[in-house]
Amino acid sequence: MSALSLPFLSCTFSSTYPFSISLNSSFSSLIPFQRVKLFGSTSKATTRSFFLTARAMAELVKDKESGVAAAEGGKMDIEHSRTFLEARSEEELLSGIKKEVEARRLPPNVAAGMEEFYRNYKNAVFQSGDPAAAETVLSNMAVALDLMLLDVEDPFVFQPYHKALREPFDYYMFGQNYIRPLIDFRNSYVGNLSLFYEIEEKLKQGHNVVLFSNHQTEADPAVIALLLEKTNPHIAENLIYVAGDRVITDPLCKPFSMGRNLICVYSKKHMYDVPELADMKRKANIRSLKEMALLLRTGSKLVWIAPSGGRDRPDPVTGEWNPAPFDSSSVDNMRRLIESSGAPGHMYPLALLCYDIMPPPSKVWKKKLEKEES
C-alpha cells in the first residue's frame, strides 16, 4: 500500500460563485499548480438539446415504472403527476408546487424546500450572464422537481452499496447538467493532471485507490466529476462515494444521489441524535463496511471518503476555510480494508474548496433541518 500526492483542481463558479478543488499531499510538500482549460460554458444549442432529452427521459422512466408497477400488481396505485414536466413558465412551475400540496401529493414542508431550491438555483444561474439562463433554470428545475415529487410518491430505498442509475433515466447526467451552469469553466483549472492519469493506470492494473478528502458541499461529487469528465471520464463516472444518511433520505437530495455510486453510512457525528436508533445505525454501518470489503477484493475500485464525517465550516473569527479534522479511526478503518483486500492499494489525500456553490450552515445542529444540519 502506498500514500501518494494528488493533483490540484481549481474551478470558479459562475459570477460570484468561486470554487476550487485542491488536491495535495499531507505527506510531502505542496505540488505546484498547473492550469488546464477543460471546456467552456454550455452553449445555448447544447443546453436546449439536453433539456429536451431530459424531459423525454423523465417521461420515459415514468411510463416504464407505471408499466412495471401494473405488471407486478400495481405497486404505484396513484398515477404520477406530470405537473412539473408540463410547466412552460416559472409561474406554472411555482403554481405547480402549490397545486401538488392542495392535491395532498406533496407535504407542505417538502414544498417549501422545493420552492426555496428553485429560487436559489435561479439566482445562481442568472449570475452567470448566460443569455439562455431563463431556459436553463426552467428546464433543469422542471426535471428536478418532477424527480423529487416522484420520490415522495414512491420513495427510492438505497442499498448499502448503490450503483448509479443510468437507465432508463440517466440520473448521473441529470446531476452533471444541473450543476454544470453554476461553474465558470473558462476560469477553472486542474493542477498536476498527470497524477489523475496515474490513478487511471493503477485502476487498469487492478489496484484500489482511496481518496481521503475534506467535504464542503452536497455538490462535491458533481463538481469533481464535472472537472474530470473531459480528461478522465472513467474516474468521473466510476468514483464511489462514502455518503451520509441525509443525502439518501431527503427527497430534495435523493434524485442527485441516485446518479452516484455510493456506500451508504451513518455519520458518527449523528449516531446518537436519536438514541433508540443508534443500534440500527451501527448495524447498518457494519453491513456497509462488509460491502466495501467485497468491492475492494475485486480490485480496480476508486473510493472517496471524508474522514471528518461532515462538511467544513469557516473560522468564526477570520471567516477562512480550513478542512475539518479527520477522524483517525475512519482513516485506519479504510487502511485495514485496503490491506486485507488482497489487491494492491494506494491512499491519496484530496482537498476541496467549493463551499460557495452550496454554502453549509455556520454551525452543526442536531435538529434534522437542512438549514441547520451538517
Coordinates of C-alpha atoms in Angstrom, one line a residue:
M1 CA 0.0 0.0 0.0
S2 CA 1.3 3.5 -0.8
A3 CA 0.4 7.0 0.2
L4 CA 0.9 9.5 -2.6
S5 CA 0.3 13.1 -3.5
L6 CA -2.6 14.0 -5.7
P7 CA -3.4 16.6 -8.4
F8 CA -4.8 20.0 -7.7
L9 CA -8.0 21.2 -9.2
S10 CA -9.4 24.7 -9.1
C11 CA -12.8 25.8 -10.5
T12 CA -14.6 29.1 -10.5
F13 CA -18.4 29.2 -10.2
S14 CA -20.4 31.5 -12.4
S15 CA -20.1 35.1 -11.4
T16 CA -19.8 35.4 -7.6
Y17 CA -19.6 31.7 -7.0
P18 CA -15.8 30.9 -6.8
F19 CA -14.9 27.3 -6.5
S20 CA -11.7 25.3 -6.2
I21 CA -10.8 21.7 -5.6
S22 CA -7.3 21.4 -4.3
L23 CA -5.6 18.0 -4.2
N24 CA -2.4 17.9 -2.3
S25 CA -0.4 15.6 -0.1
S26 CA -0.2 15.7 3.7
F27 CA 2.9 13.5 3.4
S28 CA 5.0 15.7 1.2
S29 CA 5.4 19.4 0.1
L30 CA 2.6 21.0 -1.8
I31 CA 2.8 20.3 -5.6
P32 CA 2.8 23.5 -7.8
F33 CA -0.5 24.3 -9.6
Q34 CA -0.9 23.6 -13.2
R35 CA -3.6 25.5 -15.1
V36 CA -5.6 23.4 -17.6
K37 CA -8.5 24.7 -19.6
L38 CA -11.1 21.8 -19.6
F39 CA -14.0 23.1 -21.6
G40 CA -16.1 26.2 -22.0
S41 CA -19.6 27.1 -20.9
T42 CA -22.5 25.1 -22.2
S43 CA -23.8 26.7 -25.4
K44 CA -27.5 27.5 -25.9
A45 CA -27.9 24.9 -28.6
T46 CA -26.3 22.2 -26.4
T47 CA -28.3 23.3 -23.4
R48 CA -31.6 23.1 -25.3
S49 CA -30.7 19.7 -26.7
F50 CA -30.0 18.3 -23.2
F51 CA -33.1 19.7 -21.7
L52 CA -35.4 18.3 -24.3
T53 CA -33.7 14.9 -23.8
A54 CA -34.0 15.2 -20.1
R55 CA -37.7 15.8 -20.3
A56 CA -38.2 12.9 -22.7
M57 CA -36.1 10.6 -20.4
A58 CA -38.1 11.7 -17.4
E59 CA -41.4 10.9 -19.1
L60 CA -39.9 7.6 -20.3
V61 CA -39.0 6.5 -16.8
K62 CA -42.5 7.4 -15.5
D63 CA -44.1 5.4 -18.3
K64 CA -41.8 2.4 -17.7
E65 CA -42.3 2.5 -13.9
S66 CA -46.0 2.7 -14.3
G67 CA -46.0 -0.3 -16.6
V68 CA -43.8 -2.3 -14.3
A69 CA -46.0 -1.4 -11.3
A70 CA -49.1 -2.6 -13.2
A71 CA -47.4 -5.9 -14.2
E72 CA -46.3 -6.5 -10.6
G73 CA -49.7 -5.9 -9.1
G74 CA -49.8 -2.1 -9.1
K75 CA -47.2 -1.0 -6.5
M76 CA -47.8 2.6 -7.6
D77 CA -51.5 2.8 -7.3
I78 CA -51.6 6.5 -7.9
E79 CA -50.6 7.8 -11.4
H80 CA -47.6 10.0 -11.3
S81 CA -48.4 13.7 -11.7
R82 CA -46.9 15.4 -14.7
T83 CA -47.4 18.9 -13.3
F84 CA -43.7 19.9 -13.5
L85 CA -42.9 18.3 -16.8
E86 CA -45.7 20.1 -18.4
A87 CA -44.8 23.5 -17.0
R88 CA -43.7 26.1 -19.6
S89 CA -43.0 29.1 -17.4
E90 CA -41.8 30.0 -14.0
E91 CA -45.3 30.8 -12.9
E92 CA -46.6 27.4 -13.9
L93 CA -43.7 25.7 -12.2
L94 CA -44.2 27.5 -8.9
S95 CA -48.0 27.2 -9.0
G96 CA -47.5 23.5 -9.7
I97 CA -45.9 23.2 -6.3
K98 CA -48.9 24.7 -4.7
K99 CA -51.2 22.5 -6.8
E100 CA -49.5 19.4 -5.6
V101 CA -49.8 20.5 -2.0
E102 CA -53.5 21.1 -2.4
A103 CA -53.9 17.7 -4.0
R104 CA -52.1 16.3 -0.9
R105 CA -49.4 14.6 -3.1
L106 CA -46.8 16.9 -1.6
P107 CA -46.1 17.6 2.1
P108 CA -46.0 21.4 2.9
N109 CA -42.5 21.2 4.3
V110 CA -41.2 19.5 1.2
A111 CA -43.0 22.0 -1.0
A112 CA -41.4 24.9 0.9
G113 CA -38.0 23.3 0.4
M114 CA -38.7 22.8 -3.4
E115 CA -39.7 26.5 -3.8
E116 CA -36.5 27.7 -2.0
F117 CA -34.5 25.2 -4.1
Y118 CA -35.9 26.8 -7.2
R119 CA -35.2 30.4 -6.2
N120 CA -31.7 29.7 -5.0
Y121 CA -30.8 27.9 -8.3
K122 CA -32.4 30.7 -10.4
N123 CA -30.4 33.4 -8.6
A124 CA -27.1 31.4 -9.0
V125 CA -27.6 30.6 -12.7
F126 CA -28.7 34.1 -13.6
Q127 CA -25.4 35.5 -12.2
S128 CA -23.6 33.6 -15.0
G129 CA -24.8 36.1 -17.6
D130 CA -25.7 33.3 -19.9
P131 CA -28.4 34.6 -22.3
A132 CA -30.1 31.1 -22.1
A133 CA -30.2 31.3 -18.2
A134 CA -34.0 31.5 -18.0
E135 CA -34.4 28.4 -20.2
T136 CA -31.7 26.6 -18.3
V137 CA -33.4 27.2 -15.0
L138 CA -36.9 26.3 -16.1
S139 CA -35.8 23.1 -17.9
N140 CA -33.4 21.9 -15.2
M141 CA -35.8 22.7 -12.4
A142 CA -38.8 21.1 -14.1
V143 CA -37.0 17.8 -14.2
A144 CA -35.5 18.2 -10.7
L145 CA -38.9 18.9 -9.1
D146 CA -40.5 16.1 -11.1
L147 CA -38.0 13.6 -9.7
M148 CA -38.4 15.0 -6.2
L149 CA -42.2 14.5 -6.4
L150 CA -41.7 11.0 -7.8
D151 CA -39.7 10.1 -4.8
V152 CA -42.3 11.5 -2.4
E153 CA -44.9 9.4 -4.3
D154 CA -42.8 6.2 -4.4
P155 CA -39.7 6.6 -2.2
F156 CA -36.5 5.0 -3.5
V157 CA -34.6 2.8 -1.0
F158 CA -30.8 2.8 -1.2
Q159 CA -28.9 -0.4 -0.5
P160 CA -25.6 -0.4 1.5
Y161 CA -23.9 -0.3 -1.9
H162 CA -25.7 1.8 -4.5
K163 CA -24.7 1.7 -8.1
A164 CA -25.5 4.9 -10.1
L165 CA -28.8 4.6 -12.1
R166 CA -28.1 5.3 -15.7
E167 CA -31.2 3.9 -17.4
P168 CA -34.0 4.2 -18.4
F169 CA -33.4 7.6 -16.9
D170 CA -29.8 8.8 -16.6
Y171 CA -29.6 10.2 -13.1
Y172 CA -25.8 10.7 -13.4
M173 CA -26.2 13.1 -16.4
F174 CA -29.1 14.8 -14.7
G175 CA -26.9 15.7 -11.8
Q176 CA -24.0 16.7 -14.1
N177 CA -26.1 19.0 -16.2
Y178 CA -27.9 20.5 -13.2
I179 CA -24.6 21.7 -11.6
R180 CA -22.9 22.5 -14.9
P181 CA -24.4 26.0 -15.3
L182 CA -23.0 27.0 -11.9
I183 CA -19.4 26.6 -13.0
D184 CA -17.3 29.1 -14.9
F185 CA -15.1 26.6 -16.8
R186 CA -13.0 29.3 -18.5
N187 CA -11.5 30.3 -15.2
S188 CA -11.1 26.8 -13.9
Y189 CA -8.0 24.7 -13.8
V190 CA -6.7 21.3 -13.0
G191 CA -3.3 21.1 -11.4
N192 CA -0.9 18.1 -11.7
L193 CA -3.3 16.5 -14.2
S194 CA -0.8 13.7 -14.9
L195 CA -1.5 12.2 -11.5
F196 CA -5.1 11.6 -12.5
Y197 CA -3.8 9.6 -15.4
E198 CA -1.5 7.8 -13.0
I199 CA -4.5 6.8 -10.9
E200 CA -6.3 5.6 -14.0
E201 CA -3.3 3.4 -14.8
K202 CA -3.3 1.9 -11.4
L203 CA -7.0 1.1 -11.7
K204 CA -6.4 -0.6 -15.0
Q205 CA -3.8 -2.8 -13.3
G206 CA -6.3 -4.0 -10.8
H207 CA -5.2 -1.7 -7.9
N208 CA -7.6 0.0 -5.5
V209 CA -7.3 3.7 -4.8
V210 CA -8.8 5.6 -1.9
L211 CA -9.2 9.4 -1.8
F212 CA -9.2 10.9 1.7
S213 CA -10.9 14.2 1.3
N214 CA -12.5 17.1 3.2
H215 CA -16.1 17.8 2.5
Q216 CA -17.6 21.2 1.6
T217 CA -21.0 20.9 -0.1
E218 CA -23.6 18.4 -1.2
A219 CA -22.4 19.2 -4.7
D220 CA -18.9 17.8 -4.2
P221 CA -19.4 14.7 -6.3
A222 CA -20.8 16.6 -9.2
V223 CA -18.1 19.2 -9.0
I224 CA -15.3 16.6 -9.0
A225 CA -16.9 14.7 -11.9
L226 CA -17.5 17.9 -14.0
L227 CA -13.9 18.9 -13.7
L228 CA -12.7 15.5 -14.8
E229 CA -15.4 14.4 -17.4
K230 CA -13.4 15.6 -20.4
T231 CA -9.9 14.4 -19.3
N232 CA -10.7 11.5 -17.1
P233 CA -14.2 10.2 -17.7
H234 CA -13.5 6.8 -16.2
I235 CA -12.8 8.4 -12.9
A236 CA -15.7 10.8 -13.2
E237 CA -18.2 8.1 -13.8
N238 CA -16.8 5.3 -11.6
L239 CA -15.8 7.0 -8.4
I240 CA -17.6 5.5 -5.4
Y241 CA -18.5 8.0 -2.6
V242 CA -19.0 7.1 1.0
A243 CA -22.2 9.0 1.7
G244 CA -24.0 10.0 4.9
D245 CA -27.6 9.2 5.5
R246 CA -29.2 12.6 4.8
V247 CA -28.4 12.6 1.1
I248 CA -30.1 9.2 0.8
T249 CA -33.2 10.1 2.8
D250 CA -34.0 13.7 2.0
P251 CA -36.4 13.8 -1.1
L252 CA -34.7 17.0 -2.3
C253 CA -31.3 15.3 -2.3
K254 CA -32.2 11.7 -3.4
P255 CA -32.5 12.3 -7.2
F256 CA -28.9 13.6 -7.2
S257 CA -27.6 10.8 -5.0
M258 CA -29.3 8.2 -7.3
G259 CA -26.9 9.1 -10.0
R260 CA -23.7 8.4 -8.0
N261 CA -22.0 5.2 -6.9
L262 CA -22.4 5.2 -3.1
I263 CA -21.5 3.3 0.0
C264 CA -24.2 4.4 2.4
V265 CA -23.3 5.0 6.1
Y266 CA -24.4 6.9 9.2
S267 CA -22.1 9.6 10.4
K268 CA -20.5 9.2 13.8
K269 CA -21.4 12.8 14.5
H270 CA -25.1 12.0 14.4
M271 CA -25.0 8.4 15.7
Y272 CA -26.8 9.3 18.9
D273 CA -29.1 12.1 17.7
V274 CA -31.9 9.7 18.3
P275 CA -30.7 7.2 21.0
E276 CA -33.2 4.5 20.1
L277 CA -31.9 4.4 16.5
A278 CA -28.2 4.1 17.4
D279 CA -28.1 0.3 17.4
M280 CA -29.8 0.2 14.0
K281 CA -27.3 2.7 12.6
R282 CA -24.3 0.7 13.9
K283 CA -25.6 -2.5 12.3
A284 CA -26.2 -0.6 9.0
N285 CA -22.7 0.7 9.1
I286 CA -21.3 -2.9 9.6
R287 CA -23.3 -4.0 6.5
S288 CA -21.8 -1.1 4.5
L289 CA -18.3 -2.0 5.7
K290 CA -18.8 -5.6 4.5
E291 CA -20.0 -4.3 1.1
M292 CA -16.9 -2.1 0.9
A293 CA -14.6 -5.1 1.7
L294 CA -16.3 -7.2 -1.0
L295 CA -15.9 -4.4 -3.6
L296 CA -12.2 -3.9 -2.8
R297 CA -11.5 -7.6 -3.1
T298 CA -12.4 -7.4 -6.8
G299 CA -9.8 -4.7 -7.3
S300 CA -9.9 -1.6 -9.7
K301 CA -12.0 0.4 -7.2
L302 CA -11.7 4.1 -6.6
V303 CA -13.3 5.3 -3.3
W304 CA -13.9 8.9 -2.0
I305 CA -14.3 9.3 1.7
A306 CA -14.5 12.3 4.1
P307 CA -13.0 11.1 7.4
S308 CA -14.1 14.3 9.1
G309 CA -17.7 13.0 9.0
G310 CA -19.2 16.2 7.8
R311 CA -18.8 19.5 5.9
D312 CA -16.2 22.1 6.7
R313 CA -17.1 25.3 8.4
P314 CA -15.4 28.7 8.2
D315 CA -13.4 30.0 11.1
P316 CA -15.9 32.1 13.2
V317 CA -13.3 34.9 13.7
T318 CA -11.4 35.1 10.4
G319 CA -14.0 33.6 8.1
E320 CA -11.3 31.5 6.4
W321 CA -12.0 27.9 5.4
N322 CA -9.9 25.0 6.6
P323 CA -10.5 21.3 6.3
A324 CA -12.3 19.8 9.3
P325 CA -10.1 17.5 11.3
F326 CA -10.1 13.9 10.1
D327 CA -11.3 11.1 12.4
S328 CA -8.2 8.9 12.7
S329 CA -10.3 5.8 13.3
S330 CA -12.1 6.3 9.9
V331 CA -8.7 6.6 8.2
D332 CA -7.5 3.5 10.0
N333 CA -10.6 1.5 9.1
M334 CA -10.0 2.3 5.4
R335 CA -6.3 1.4 5.7
R336 CA -7.2 -2.0 7.1
L337 CA -9.8 -2.6 4.4
I338 CA -7.3 -1.8 1.7
E339 CA -4.6 -4.0 3.3
S340 CA -7.0 -7.0 3.6
S341 CA -8.4 -6.7 0.1
G342 CA -5.7 -8.8 -1.5
A343 CA -5.2 -6.2 -4.2
P344 CA -2.5 -3.5 -4.3
G345 CA -3.9 -0.3 -2.7
H346 CA -3.0 3.4 -2.7
M347 CA -4.1 6.3 -0.5
Y348 CA -4.3 9.8 -1.8
P349 CA -5.2 13.0 0.1
L350 CA -7.7 15.3 -1.6
A351 CA -8.5 18.9 -0.6
L352 CA -11.7 20.6 -1.7
L353 CA -12.6 24.3 -1.7
C354 CA -16.0 24.7 -3.3
Y355 CA -18.3 26.0 -0.5
D356 CA -19.7 28.9 -2.5
I357 CA -21.8 26.7 -4.7
M358 CA -24.0 25.4 -1.7
P359 CA -22.6 27.0 1.5
P360 CA -23.3 24.8 4.6
P361 CA -24.7 26.4 7.7
S362 CA -22.1 28.0 10.0
K363 CA -22.9 25.6 12.8
V364 CA -23.7 21.9 13.2
W365 CA -27.1 21.4 14.9
K366 CA -28.9 18.3 16.0
K367 CA -32.3 19.2 14.5
K368 CA -32.9 17.5 11.2
L369 CA -33.3 20.6 9.1
E370 CA -31.1 21.3 6.1
K371 CA -30.6 24.9 7.2
E372 CA -29.2 23.7 10.5
E373 CA -27.6 20.4 9.9
S374 CA -24.1 19.3 8.8

